[in-house]
PDB file of C-alpha atoms in Angstrom:
ATOM      1  CA  MET A   1      14.763   0.558  16.773  1.00 80.00           C
ATOM      2  CA  LEU A   2      16.775   3.001  14.638  1.00 80.00           C
ATOM      3  CA  VAL A   3      19.996   1.168  15.462  1.00 79.00           C
ATOM      4  CA  ARG A   4      18.358  -2.113  14.469  1.00 78.00           C
ATOM      5  CA  LYS A   5      17.067  -0.639  11.232  1.00 77.00           C
ATOM      6  CA  LEU A   6      20.369   0.997  10.277  1.00 78.00           C
ATOM      7  CA  GLY A   7      22.109  -2.207  11.281  1.00 77.00           C
ATOM      8  CA  SER A   8      19.935  -4.082   8.785  1.00 76.00           C
ATOM      9  CA  ILE A   9      21.175  -1.747   6.046  1.00 75.00           C
ATOM     10  CA  ALA A  10      24.863  -1.562   6.914  1.00 76.00           C
ATOM     11  CA  ARG A  11      27.218  -2.577   9.672  1.00 80.00           C
ATOM     12  CA  LEU A  12      27.539   0.173  12.286  1.00 84.00           C
ATOM     13  CA  SER A  13      30.634   0.652  14.420  1.00 88.00           C
ATOM     14  CA  ASP A  14      30.208   0.869  18.184  1.00 89.00           C
ATOM     15  CA  GLU A  15      30.908   4.571  18.037  1.00 91.00           C
ATOM     16  CA  GLU A  16      28.285   5.114  15.336  1.00 90.00           C
ATOM     17  CA  ARG A  17      25.856   3.066  17.338  1.00 89.00           C
ATOM     18  CA  ARG A  18      26.423   5.251  20.402  1.00 91.00           C
ATOM     19  CA  ALA A  19      25.999   8.428  18.326  1.00 91.00           C
ATOM     20  CA  VAL A  20      22.638   7.198  17.037  1.00 90.00           C
ATOM     21  CA  MET A  21      21.576   6.338  20.592  1.00 90.00           C
ATOM     22  CA  ARG A  22      22.428   9.890  21.692  1.00 91.00           C
ATOM     23  CA  LEU A  23      20.019  11.484  19.176  1.00 92.00           C
ATOM     24  CA  PRO A  24      17.484  13.714  20.915  1.00 94.00           C
ATOM     25  CA  MET A  25      14.012  12.283  20.370  1.00 94.00           C
ATOM     26  CA  THR A  26      10.519  13.291  21.351  1.00 95.00           C
ATOM     27  CA  ILE A  27       8.315  10.225  21.640  1.00 95.00           C
ATOM     28  CA  ARG A  28       4.693  10.760  20.698  1.00 96.00           C
ATOM     29  CA  PRO A  29       1.797   8.360  20.189  1.00 97.00           C
ATOM     30  CA  LEU A  30      -0.747   9.214  17.492  1.00 97.00           C
ATOM     31  CA  PRO A  31      -4.114   7.640  16.751  1.00 97.00           C
ATOM     32  CA  GLY A  32      -4.724   5.751  13.505  1.00 95.00           C
ATOM     33  CA  GLY A  33      -5.859   7.966  10.629  1.00 94.00           C
ATOM     34  CA  HIS A  34      -3.991  10.974  11.990  1.00 96.00           C
ATOM     35  CA  ASP A  35      -1.769  12.967   9.596  1.00 96.00           C
ATOM     36  CA  ILE A  36       1.848  13.114  10.733  1.00 96.00           C
ATOM     37  CA  VAL A  37       2.979  15.644   8.161  1.00 95.00           C
ATOM     38  CA  CYS A  38       1.027  17.123   5.243  1.00 94.00           C
ATOM     39  CA  GLU A  39       1.722  18.100   1.666  1.00 93.00           C
ATOM     40  CA  HIS A  40       3.144  21.699   1.530  1.00 93.00           C
ATOM     41  CA  ASP A  41       4.328  21.514   5.161  1.00 94.00           C
ATOM     42  CA  ARG A  42       7.872  22.647   5.970  1.00 95.00           C
ATOM     43  CA  PRO A  43       8.843  20.283   8.771  1.00 95.00           C
ATOM     44  CA  MET A  44      11.793  20.890  11.089  1.00 95.00           C
ATOM     45  CA  GLN A  45      12.002  17.271  12.206  1.00 96.00           C
ATOM     46  CA  CYS A  46      11.865  13.722  10.907  1.00 95.00           C
ATOM     47  CA  CYS A  47       9.963  10.890  12.480  1.00 95.00           C
ATOM     48  CA  LEU A  48      11.122   7.394  13.220  1.00 94.00           C
ATOM     49  CA  ILE A  49       8.345   4.816  13.547  1.00 95.00           C
ATOM     50  CA  LEU A  50       8.659   2.862  16.786  1.00 94.00           C
ATOM     51  CA  ASP A  51       5.335   1.085  16.590  1.00 95.00           C
ATOM     52  CA  GLY A  52       2.473   0.789  14.095  1.00 96.00           C
ATOM     53  CA  TRP A  53       2.179   1.365  10.368  1.00 97.00           C
ATOM     54  CA  ALA A  54       2.183   4.641   8.413  1.00 97.00           C
ATOM     55  CA  SER A  55       1.762   5.501   4.756  1.00 97.00           C
ATOM     56  CA  ARG A  56       2.791   8.180   2.324  1.00 97.00           C
ATOM     57  CA  TYR A  57      -0.124   9.296   0.203  1.00 96.00           C
ATOM     58  CA  GLN A  58      -1.678  11.954  -1.958  1.00 95.00           C
ATOM     59  CA  LEU A  59      -5.349  12.908  -2.250  1.00 93.00           C
ATOM     60  CA  LEU A  60      -6.870  13.302  -5.692  1.00 90.00           C
ATOM     61  CA  ALA A  61     -10.103  14.866  -6.891  1.00 84.00           C
ATOM     62  CA  GLU A  62     -13.340  13.376  -5.514  1.00 79.00           C
ATOM     63  CA  GLY A  63     -11.509  12.223  -2.398  1.00 82.00           C
ATOM     64  CA  ARG A  64      -9.638   9.420  -4.119  1.00 88.00           C
ATOM     65  CA  ARG A  65      -6.367   8.483  -2.503  1.00 93.00           C
ATOM     66  CA  GLN A  66      -3.144   6.982  -3.795  1.00 95.00           C
ATOM     67  CA  ILE A  67      -0.929   5.368  -1.199  1.00 97.00           C
ATOM     68  CA  PHE A  68       2.728   5.457  -2.267  1.00 96.00           C
ATOM     69  CA  SER A  69       4.245   3.278   0.411  1.00 97.00           C
ATOM     70  CA  PHE A  70       3.659   1.450   3.655  1.00 97.00           C
ATOM     71  CA  HIS A  71       6.034   2.116   6.551  1.00 97.00           C
ATOM     72  CA  VAL A  72       6.751  -0.067   9.511  1.00 95.00           C
ATOM     73  CA  PRO A  73       8.797   0.280  12.712  1.00 94.00           C
ATOM     74  CA  GLY A  74      12.365   1.319  11.982  1.00 91.00           C
ATOM     75  CA  ASP A  75      11.416   3.412   8.948  1.00 93.00           C
ATOM     76  CA  ILE A  76      11.937   7.171   8.743  1.00 94.00           C
ATOM     77  CA  PRO A  77       9.273   7.859   6.133  1.00 95.00           C
ATOM     78  CA  ASP A  78       9.852  11.627   5.973  1.00 94.00           C
ATOM     79  CA  LEU A  79      13.631  11.521   5.870  1.00 94.00           C
ATOM     80  CA  GLN A  80      13.485  13.435   2.591  1.00 92.00           C
ATOM     81  CA  SER A  81      12.324  16.539   4.488  1.00 93.00           C
ATOM     82  CA  LEU A  82      15.895  16.839   5.724  1.00 93.00           C
ATOM     83  CA  HIS A  83      16.957  17.941   2.244  1.00 92.00           C
ATOM     84  CA  LEU A  84      13.704  18.745   0.414  1.00 93.00           C
ATOM     85  CA  ARG A  85      12.220  21.571   2.414  1.00 91.00           C
ATOM     86  CA  VAL A  86       8.583  21.342   1.304  1.00 94.00           C
ATOM     87  CA  MET A  87       6.606  18.113   1.567  1.00 94.00           C
ATOM     88  CA  ASP A  88       5.305  17.023  -1.855  1.00 93.00           C
ATOM     89  CA  HIS A  89       3.018  14.403  -0.310  1.00 94.00           C
ATOM     90  CA  SER A  90       1.464  13.635   3.048  1.00 95.00           C
ATOM     91  CA  LEU A  91       2.291  11.051   5.668  1.00 97.00           C
ATOM     92  CA  CYS A  92      -0.324   9.545   7.923  1.00 97.00           C
ATOM     93  CA  ALA A  93      -0.672   6.944  10.637  1.00 97.00           C
ATOM     94  CA  LEU A  94      -2.598   3.984   9.210  1.00 96.00           C
ATOM     95  CA  THR A  95      -2.847   2.396  12.649  1.00 96.00           C
ATOM     96  CA  PRO A  96      -2.194   3.848  16.089  1.00 97.00           C
ATOM     97  CA  VAL A  97       1.521   4.649  16.008  1.00 97.00           C
ATOM     98  CA  THR A  98       4.314   5.594  18.343  1.00 96.00           C
ATOM     99  CA  LEU A  99       6.766   7.970  16.734  1.00 96.00           C
ATOM    100  CA  ALA A 100      10.112   9.367  17.735  1.00 95.00           C
ATOM    101  CA  PHE A 101      10.588  12.868  16.333  1.00 96.00           C
ATOM    102  CA  VAL A 102      14.181  13.859  15.741  1.00 96.00           C
ATOM    103  CA  PRO A 103      15.074  17.501  14.952  1.00 96.00           C
ATOM    104  CA  HIS A 104      16.625  18.019  11.503  1.00 96.00           C
ATOM    105  CA  GLU A 105      19.490  19.833  13.162  1.00 96.00           C
ATOM    106  CA  ALA A 106      20.443  16.753  15.168  1.00 96.00           C
ATOM    107  CA  ILE A 107      20.355  14.491  12.092  1.00 95.00           C
ATOM    108  CA  ARG A 108      22.447  17.030  10.177  1.00 95.00           C
ATOM    109  CA  ASP A 109      25.042  17.069  12.944  1.00 95.00           C
ATOM    110  CA  LEU A 110      25.020  13.279  13.086  1.00 95.00           C
ATOM    111  CA  THR A 111      25.535  12.876   9.349  1.00 95.00           C
ATOM    112  CA  THR A 112      28.251  15.543   9.279  1.00 95.00           C
ATOM    113  CA  GLY A 113      30.099  13.942  12.177  1.00 95.00           C
ATOM    114  CA  TYR A 114      29.669  10.376  10.993  1.00 94.00           C
ATOM    115  CA  PRO A 115      29.912   9.967   7.195  1.00 94.00           C
ATOM    116  CA  GLY A 116      29.252   6.243   7.620  1.00 92.00           C
ATOM    117  CA  ILE A 117      25.797   7.012   9.005  1.00 93.00           C
ATOM    118  CA  ALA A 118      25.186   9.537   6.225  1.00 94.00           C
ATOM    119  CA  ALA A 119      26.025   6.797   3.726  1.00 93.00           C
ATOM    120  CA  THR A 120      23.683   4.379   5.501  1.00 91.00           C
ATOM    121  CA  LEU A 121      20.794   6.853   5.345  1.00 93.00           C
ATOM    122  CA  TRP A 122      21.598   7.547   1.711  1.00 93.00           C
ATOM    123  CA  ARG A 123      21.557   3.825   1.060  1.00 91.00           C
ATOM    124  CA  ASP A 124      18.151   3.658   2.766  1.00 91.00           C
ATOM    125  CA  THR A 125      16.735   6.303   0.412  1.00 94.00           C
ATOM    126  CA  LEU A 126      18.136   4.356  -2.544  1.00 94.00           C
ATOM    127  CA  VAL A 127      16.354   1.223  -1.338  1.00 93.00           C
ATOM    128  CA  ASP A 128      13.272   3.399  -0.998  1.00 94.00           C
ATOM    129  CA  GLY A 129      13.656   4.293  -4.683  1.00 95.00           C
ATOM    130  CA  ALA A 130      14.051   0.613  -5.558  1.00 96.00           C
ATOM    131  CA  ILE A 131      10.796  -0.160  -3.751  1.00 96.00           C
ATOM    132  CA  PHE A 132       9.054   2.584  -5.733  1.00 96.00           C
ATOM    133  CA  ARG A 133      10.284   1.010  -8.956  1.00 97.00           C
ATOM    134  CA  GLU A 134       8.828  -2.336  -7.916  1.00 96.00           C
ATOM    135  CA  TRP A 135       5.507  -0.701  -7.036  1.00 96.00           C
ATOM    136  CA  MET A 136       5.515   0.959 -10.450  1.00 95.00           C
ATOM    137  CA  VAL A 137       5.907  -2.434 -12.103  1.00 95.00           C
ATOM    138  CA  GLY A 138       3.124  -3.744  -9.887  1.00 93.00           C
ATOM    139  CA  MET A 139       0.696  -0.996 -10.737  1.00 92.00           C
ATOM    140  CA  GLY A 140       1.503  -0.936 -14.409  1.00 92.00           C
ATOM    141  CA  ARG A 141       2.061  -4.550 -15.271  1.00 94.00           C
ATOM    142  CA  ARG A 142       0.901  -6.992 -12.600  1.00 95.00           C
ATOM    143  CA  SER A 143      -2.583  -8.418 -12.257  1.00 95.00           C
ATOM    144  CA  ALA A 144      -4.479  -7.802  -9.009  1.00 95.00           C
ATOM    145  CA  TYR A 145      -3.669 -11.376  -7.987  1.00 96.00           C
ATOM    146  CA  GLN A 146       0.061 -10.930  -8.596  1.00 97.00           C
ATOM    147  CA  ALA A 147       0.195  -7.452  -7.053  1.00 97.00           C
ATOM    148  CA  VAL A 148      -1.323  -8.582  -3.759  1.00 97.00           C
ATOM    149  CA  ALA A 149       1.002 -11.612  -3.627  1.00 98.00           C
ATOM    150  CA  HIS A 150       3.997  -9.365  -4.261  1.00 98.00           C
ATOM    151  CA  LEU A 151       2.999  -6.837  -1.602  1.00 97.00           C
ATOM    152  CA  PHE A 152       2.539  -9.518   1.051  1.00 98.00           C
ATOM    153  CA  CYS A 153       5.967 -10.968   0.261  1.00 97.00           C
ATOM    154  CA  GLU A 154       7.589  -7.520   0.354  1.00 97.00           C
ATOM    155  CA  MET A 155       6.098  -6.615   3.731  1.00 97.00           C
ATOM    156  CA  TYR A 156       7.250  -9.925   5.170  1.00 97.00           C
ATOM    157  CA  VAL A 157      10.859  -9.340   4.142  1.00 95.00           C
ATOM    158  CA  LYS A 158      10.762  -5.747   5.451  1.00 93.00           C
ATOM    159  CA  LEU A 159       9.306  -6.770   8.798  1.00 94.00           C
ATOM    160  CA  GLU A 160      11.596  -9.758   9.158  1.00 93.00           C
ATOM    161  CA  ALA A 161      14.620  -7.488   8.639  1.00 89.00           C
ATOM    162  CA  VAL A 162      13.740  -5.530  11.793  1.00 88.00           C
ATOM    163  CA  GLY A 163      12.726  -8.609  13.776  1.00 90.00           C
ATOM    164  CA  LEU A 164       8.964  -8.101  13.537  1.00 93.00           C
ATOM    165  CA  ALA A 165       8.100 -11.189  11.515  1.00 95.00           C
ATOM    166  CA  GLU A 166       9.163 -14.792  11.446  1.00 95.00           C
ATOM    167  CA  ASN A 167       8.022 -18.158  10.114  1.00 96.00           C
ATOM    168  CA  HIS A 168       6.206 -16.385   7.267  1.00 97.00           C
ATOM    169  CA  ARG A 169       3.761 -14.805   9.690  1.00 97.00           C
ATOM    170  CA  TYR A 170       3.234 -11.180  10.622  1.00 97.00           C
ATOM    171  CA  ARG A 171       0.744  -8.730  11.947  1.00 96.00           C
ATOM    172  CA  LEU A 172      -1.016  -6.981   9.063  1.00 96.00           C
ATOM    173  CA  PRO A 173      -2.915  -4.149  10.740  1.00 94.00           C
ATOM    174  CA  VAL A 174      -3.999  -2.270   7.600  1.00 93.00           C
ATOM    175  CA  MET A 175      -7.472  -2.415   6.122  1.00 92.00           C
ATOM    176  CA  GLN A 176      -8.467  -3.828   2.777  1.00 93.00           C
ATOM    177  CA  VAL A 177      -9.171  -0.343   1.460  1.00 93.00           C
ATOM    178  CA  ASP A 178      -5.593   0.687   2.296  1.00 96.00           C
ATOM    179  CA  ILE A 179      -4.260  -2.206   0.222  1.00 97.00           C
ATOM    180  CA  ALA A 180      -6.609  -1.211  -2.611  1.00 96.00           C
ATOM    181  CA  ASP A 181      -5.392   2.403  -2.506  1.00 96.00           C
ATOM    182  CA  ALA A 182      -1.772   1.244  -2.431  1.00 97.00           C
ATOM    183  CA  LEU A 183      -2.106  -1.041  -5.429  1.00 96.00           C
ATOM    184  CA  GLY A 184      -4.380   1.228  -7.456  1.00 94.00           C
ATOM    185  CA  LEU A 185      -7.129  -1.387  -7.385  1.00 94.00           C
ATOM    186  CA  SER A 186     -10.735  -1.425  -6.274  1.00 94.00           C
ATOM    187  CA  ASN A 187     -11.749  -2.779  -2.908  1.00 94.00           C
ATOM    188  CA  VAL A 188     -13.856  -5.345  -4.791  1.00 96.00           C
ATOM    189  CA  HIS A 189     -10.777  -6.690  -6.573  1.00 96.00           C
ATOM    190  CA  ILE A 190      -8.797  -6.904  -3.336  1.00 96.00           C
ATOM    191  CA  ASN A 191     -11.646  -8.804  -1.705  1.00 95.00           C
ATOM    192  CA  ARG A 192     -11.827 -11.272  -4.609  1.00 96.00           C
ATOM    193  CA  VAL A 193      -8.070 -11.821  -4.653  1.00 96.00           C
ATOM    194  CA  LEU A 194      -7.832 -12.354  -0.885  1.00 96.00           C
ATOM    195  CA  ARG A 195     -10.568 -14.960  -1.101  1.00 95.00           C
ATOM    196  CA  GLN A 196      -8.853 -16.689  -3.973  1.00 95.00           C
ATOM    197  CA  LEU A 197      -5.491 -16.751  -2.164  1.00 97.00           C
ATOM    198  CA  ARG A 198      -7.179 -18.161   0.923  1.00 96.00           C
ATOM    199  CA  GLU A 199      -9.108 -20.780  -1.022  1.00 95.00           C
ATOM    200  CA  GLU A 200      -5.892 -21.870  -2.700  1.00 96.00           C
ATOM    201  CA  ASN A 201      -4.399 -22.363   0.782  1.00 97.00           C
ATOM    202  CA  LEU A 202      -1.613 -19.898   0.082  1.00 97.00           C
ATOM    203  CA  LEU A 203      -2.350 -17.742   3.086  1.00 97.00           C
ATOM    204  CA  ALA A 204      -4.660 -17.187   6.013  1.00 96.00           C
ATOM    205  CA  LEU A 205      -5.766 -13.838   7.432  1.00 94.00           C
ATOM    206  CA  ARG A 206      -7.104 -14.014  10.957  1.00 92.00           C
ATOM    207  CA  ASN A 207      -7.529 -11.309  13.583  1.00 91.00           C
ATOM    208  CA  GLY A 208      -5.127  -8.993  11.817  1.00 92.00           C
ATOM    209  CA  TRP A 209      -2.416 -11.639  11.393  1.00 96.00           C
ATOM    210  CA  LEU A 210      -1.248 -12.803   8.000  1.00 97.00           C
ATOM    211  CA  ASN A 211       0.066 -16.321   7.819  1.00 97.00           C
ATOM    212  CA  ILE A 212       1.699 -17.225   4.517  1.00 98.00           C
ATOM    213  CA  SER A 213       1.194 -20.983   4.302  1.00 97.00           C
ATOM    214  CA  ASN A 214       2.917 -21.478   0.967  1.00 97.00           C
ATOM    215  CA  TRP A 215       5.752 -18.962   0.614  1.00 97.00           C
ATOM    216  CA  PRO A 216       7.377 -20.444  -2.534  1.00 97.00           C
ATOM    217  CA  GLU A 217       4.079 -20.435  -4.405  1.00 97.00           C
ATOM    218  CA  LEU A 218       3.086 -16.923  -3.240  1.00 98.00           C
ATOM    219  CA  ALA A 219       6.516 -15.585  -4.239  1.00 97.00           C
ATOM    220  CA  LYS A 220       6.173 -17.309  -7.613  1.00 97.00           C
ATOM    221  CA  ILE A 221       2.739 -15.801  -8.246  1.00 97.00           C
ATOM    222  CA  GLY A 222       3.971 -12.298  -7.372  1.00 97.00           C
ATOM    223  CA  GLU A 223       7.263 -12.826  -9.275  1.00 96.00           C
ATOM    224  CA  PHE A 224       8.843 -11.690  -6.039  1.00 97.00           C
ATOM    225  CA  ASP A 225      12.618 -11.387  -5.984  1.00 96.00           C
ATOM    226  CA  PRO A 226      13.757  -9.726  -2.726  1.00 95.00           C
ATOM    227  CA  LEU A 227      16.945  -8.392  -4.334  1.00 93.00           C
ATOM    228  CA  TYR A 228      15.562  -4.818  -4.543  1.00 94.00           C
ATOM    229  CA  LEU A 229      15.099  -4.696  -0.761  1.00 93.00           C
ATOM    230  CA  HIS A 230      18.851  -5.254  -0.285  1.00 88.00           C
ATOM    231  CA  VAL A 231      18.425  -6.791   3.149  1.00 84.00           C
ATOM    232  CA  ASP A 232      20.638  -9.784   2.377  1.00 62.00           C
ATOM    233  CA  ARG A 233      23.722  -7.570   2.167  1.00 49.00           C
ATOM    234  CA  LEU A 234      25.148  -8.652   5.517  1.00 45.00           C
ATOM    235  CA  THR A 235      24.777 -12.359   4.854  1.00 38.00           C
ATOM    236  CA  ALA A 236      25.842 -12.190   1.200  1.00 33.00           C
TER     237      ALA A 236
ATOM    238  CA  MET B   1     -30.127   7.984 -25.609  1.00 63.00           C
ATOM    239  CA  SER B   2     -31.574   4.942 -23.889  1.00 85.00           C
ATOM    240  CA  LEU B   3     -29.639   2.239 -22.131  1.00 95.00           C
ATOM    241  CA  HIS B   4     -30.185  -1.443 -22.727  1.00 96.00           C
ATOM    242  CA  LEU B   5     -29.245  -4.009 -20.078  1.00 97.00           C
ATOM    243  CA  GLN B   6     -28.512  -7.579 -21.041  1.00 97.00           C
ATOM    244  CA  PRO B   7     -28.064 -10.176 -18.278  1.00 98.00           C
ATOM    245  CA  VAL B   8     -25.043 -12.417 -18.814  1.00 97.00           C
ATOM    246  CA  PRO B   9     -23.068 -14.695 -16.486  1.00 97.00           C
ATOM    247  CA  ILE B  10     -19.538 -13.474 -15.941  1.00 97.00           C
ATOM    248  CA  ALA B  11     -16.334 -15.310 -15.001  1.00 96.00           C
ATOM    249  CA  THR B  12     -14.679 -12.984 -12.505  1.00 94.00           C
ATOM    250  CA  GLY B  13     -12.842 -15.830 -10.807  1.00 90.00           C
ATOM    251  CA  SER B  14     -15.041 -15.275  -7.767  1.00 93.00           C
ATOM    252  CA  ARG B  15     -18.647 -15.815  -6.720  1.00 94.00           C
ATOM    253  CA  ASP B  16     -19.573 -12.537  -8.425  1.00 96.00           C
ATOM    254  CA  ALA B  17     -21.178 -14.249 -11.411  1.00 96.00           C
ATOM    255  CA  GLU B  18     -24.202 -12.109 -12.262  1.00 97.00           C
ATOM    256  CA  SER B  19     -23.671  -9.230 -14.628  1.00 97.00           C
ATOM    257  CA  ARG B  20     -25.311  -6.849 -17.071  1.00 98.00           C
ATOM    258  CA  LEU B  21     -23.879  -5.696 -20.348  1.00 98.00           C
ATOM    259  CA  VAL B  22     -24.937  -2.082 -20.670  1.00 98.00           C
ATOM    260  CA  SER B  23     -25.383  -0.732 -24.184  1.00 97.00           C
ATOM    261  CA  ALA B  24     -26.255   2.725 -25.452  1.00 96.00           C
ATOM    262  CA  ASP B  25     -27.586   2.917 -29.000  1.00 93.00           C
ATOM    263  CA  GLY B  26     -26.295  -0.586 -29.656  1.00 93.00           C
ATOM    264  CA  PHE B  27     -22.790   0.107 -28.361  1.00 96.00           C
ATOM    265  CA  LEU B  28     -21.411  -1.610 -25.274  1.00 97.00           C
ATOM    266  CA  VAL B  29     -20.552   1.102 -22.737  1.00 97.00           C
ATOM    267  CA  ALA B  30     -20.214  -0.764 -19.432  1.00 97.00           C
ATOM    268  CA  VAL B  31     -20.237  -4.083 -17.617  1.00 98.00           C
ATOM    269  CA  LEU B  32     -21.951  -4.095 -14.222  1.00 98.00           C
ATOM    270  CA  VAL B  33     -21.472  -6.958 -11.780  1.00 98.00           C
ATOM    271  CA  ARG B  34     -23.702  -7.773  -8.832  1.00 98.00           C
ATOM    272  CA  LEU B  35     -21.578  -8.260  -5.730  1.00 97.00           C
ATOM    273  CA  SER B  36     -22.084 -11.635  -4.060  1.00 97.00           C
ATOM    274  CA  GLU B  37     -22.226 -12.545  -0.384  1.00 95.00           C
ATOM    275  CA  ASP B  38     -18.408 -12.554  -0.466  1.00 93.00           C
ATOM    276  CA  HIS B  39     -18.530  -8.784  -0.060  1.00 94.00           C
ATOM    277  CA  GLY B  40     -20.350  -8.642   3.248  1.00 92.00           C
ATOM    278  CA  VAL B  41     -22.332  -5.430   3.660  1.00 93.00           C
ATOM    279  CA  ASP B  42     -21.818  -4.612  -0.015  1.00 95.00           C
ATOM    280  CA  GLU B  43     -23.672  -7.746  -1.142  1.00 96.00           C
ATOM    281  CA  GLY B  44     -26.271  -6.862  -3.735  1.00 97.00           C
ATOM    282  CA  ARG B  45     -24.581  -3.647  -4.841  1.00 97.00           C
ATOM    283  CA  TRP B  46     -23.621  -3.246  -8.487  1.00 98.00           C
ATOM    284  CA  PHE B  47     -19.964  -2.764  -9.325  1.00 97.00           C
ATOM    285  CA  LEU B  48     -18.634  -1.011 -12.408  1.00 97.00           C
ATOM    286  CA  GLU B  49     -16.459  -3.899 -13.565  1.00 97.00           C
ATOM    287  CA  ALA B  50     -15.585  -2.076 -16.764  1.00 97.00           C
ATOM    288  CA  GLY B  51     -16.569   1.162 -18.409  1.00 96.00           C
ATOM    289  CA  PHE B  52     -15.697   2.224 -21.919  1.00 97.00           C
ATOM    290  CA  GLY B  53     -15.072   5.679 -23.325  1.00 95.00           C
ATOM    291  CA  ARG B  54     -16.735   8.290 -21.152  1.00 95.00           C
ATOM    292  CA  VAL B  55     -17.888   5.607 -18.724  1.00 96.00           C
ATOM    293  CA  ASP B  56     -14.330   4.539 -17.916  1.00 94.00           C
ATOM    294  CA  ASP B  57     -13.575   5.329 -14.267  1.00 91.00           C
ATOM    295  CA  GLN B  58     -10.439   4.332 -12.364  1.00 86.00           C
ATOM    296  CA  GLY B  59     -12.402   4.672  -9.129  1.00 86.00           C
ATOM    297  CA  GLN B  60     -14.700   1.803 -10.170  1.00 89.00           C
ATOM    298  CA  PRO B  61     -17.743   2.877  -8.139  1.00 93.00           C
ATOM    299  CA  THR B  62     -20.484   0.637  -6.792  1.00 96.00           C
ATOM    300  CA  PHE B  63     -24.198   1.453  -6.872  1.00 97.00           C
ATOM    301  CA  ALA B  64     -27.112   0.574  -4.597  1.00 97.00           C
ATOM    302  CA  ASP B  65     -29.198  -0.721  -7.509  1.00 97.00           C
ATOM    303  CA  LEU B  66     -29.375  -0.843 -11.293  1.00 97.00           C
ATOM    304  CA  ASP B  67     -31.392   2.380 -11.470  1.00 96.00           C
ATOM    305  CA  GLU B  68     -28.663   4.273  -9.689  1.00 97.00           C
ATOM    306  CA  ALA B  69     -26.018   2.656 -11.908  1.00 97.00           C
ATOM    307  CA  GLN B  70     -27.920   3.584 -15.072  1.00 97.00           C
ATOM    308  CA  ALA B  71     -28.402   7.168 -13.926  1.00 96.00           C
ATOM    309  CA  TRP B  72     -24.646   7.446 -13.307  1.00 96.00           C
ATOM    310  CA  ILE B  73     -23.772   5.921 -16.681  1.00 97.00           C
ATOM    311  CA  GLN B  74     -26.282   8.164 -18.480  1.00 96.00           C
ATOM    312  CA  HIS B  75     -24.809  11.193 -16.718  1.00 95.00           C
ATOM    313  CA  ARG B  76     -21.346  10.223 -17.955  1.00 95.00           C
ATOM    314  CA  LEU B  77     -22.584   9.644 -21.499  1.00 95.00           C
ATOM    315  CA  ASP B  78     -24.283  13.042 -21.484  1.00 93.00           C
ATOM    316  CA  GLY B  79     -20.812  14.460 -20.949  1.00 86.00           C
ATOM    317  CA  GLN B  80     -21.324  15.848 -17.484  1.00 60.00           C
TER     318      GLN B  80
END
């Protein structure tokens, strides 16, 4: 999965590919809702998501929660802990997940020995920053209707890049309240918007699967331009 | 300070069409919307669609009934 993800960011040589495959990993399943790493922790390892969805978040007063990002298989959502010793936010499993924990030491050795991989991981964190900028626009300037459309388009492109979505259809295992907390909206607004999008025949949500029936229109509503995800690099 | 509730239909773009304008001493302080059957188990609850001044709340709570909503709004207006 890591090779596939890194391969979606940059072209890896056979040697680099083998080095990634040699990384020591401890595979661990975790139930949904379980914290993977918490704010103020000083982790000694990073986790690669093999299965399921995770999110970075922070808790506010009165139990309110802001979700900063959704993470899918192939992501290393706590990669920053390699260089920023103390976690400034928490990371939790939104669904049951399978994670591969890789010791910091091993990633350090890998990036020292293979500058191309270091550059690829750096590039990944830059894309991460680009996604944050888009979310900032969404929270500050998009309507609930546009923000939901944009998020659904973004997740499709991310999942498609690692081979987990095709034909504008993907498994969306998160709950409505997670989407609300990610977009800074109320659950009521998310419910209204989902109904509206369904009634306009733009998408269908059934048994945890999202089917985007009218991609051009949904992308237009969300003003979605996939440029910031930089996944078209290899075909460009 | 007493609250005054005025029923008014609201265009939320959904089936949530019943609302109350909530005023305190003649000033509009909140808009409450009754959640429709679209919201499943939350049907019939009252949603803080908008709150002004001290009643503004990013968390946009919902309330079991109008009494509970008014008590919450009054509490906010009392500065607590």
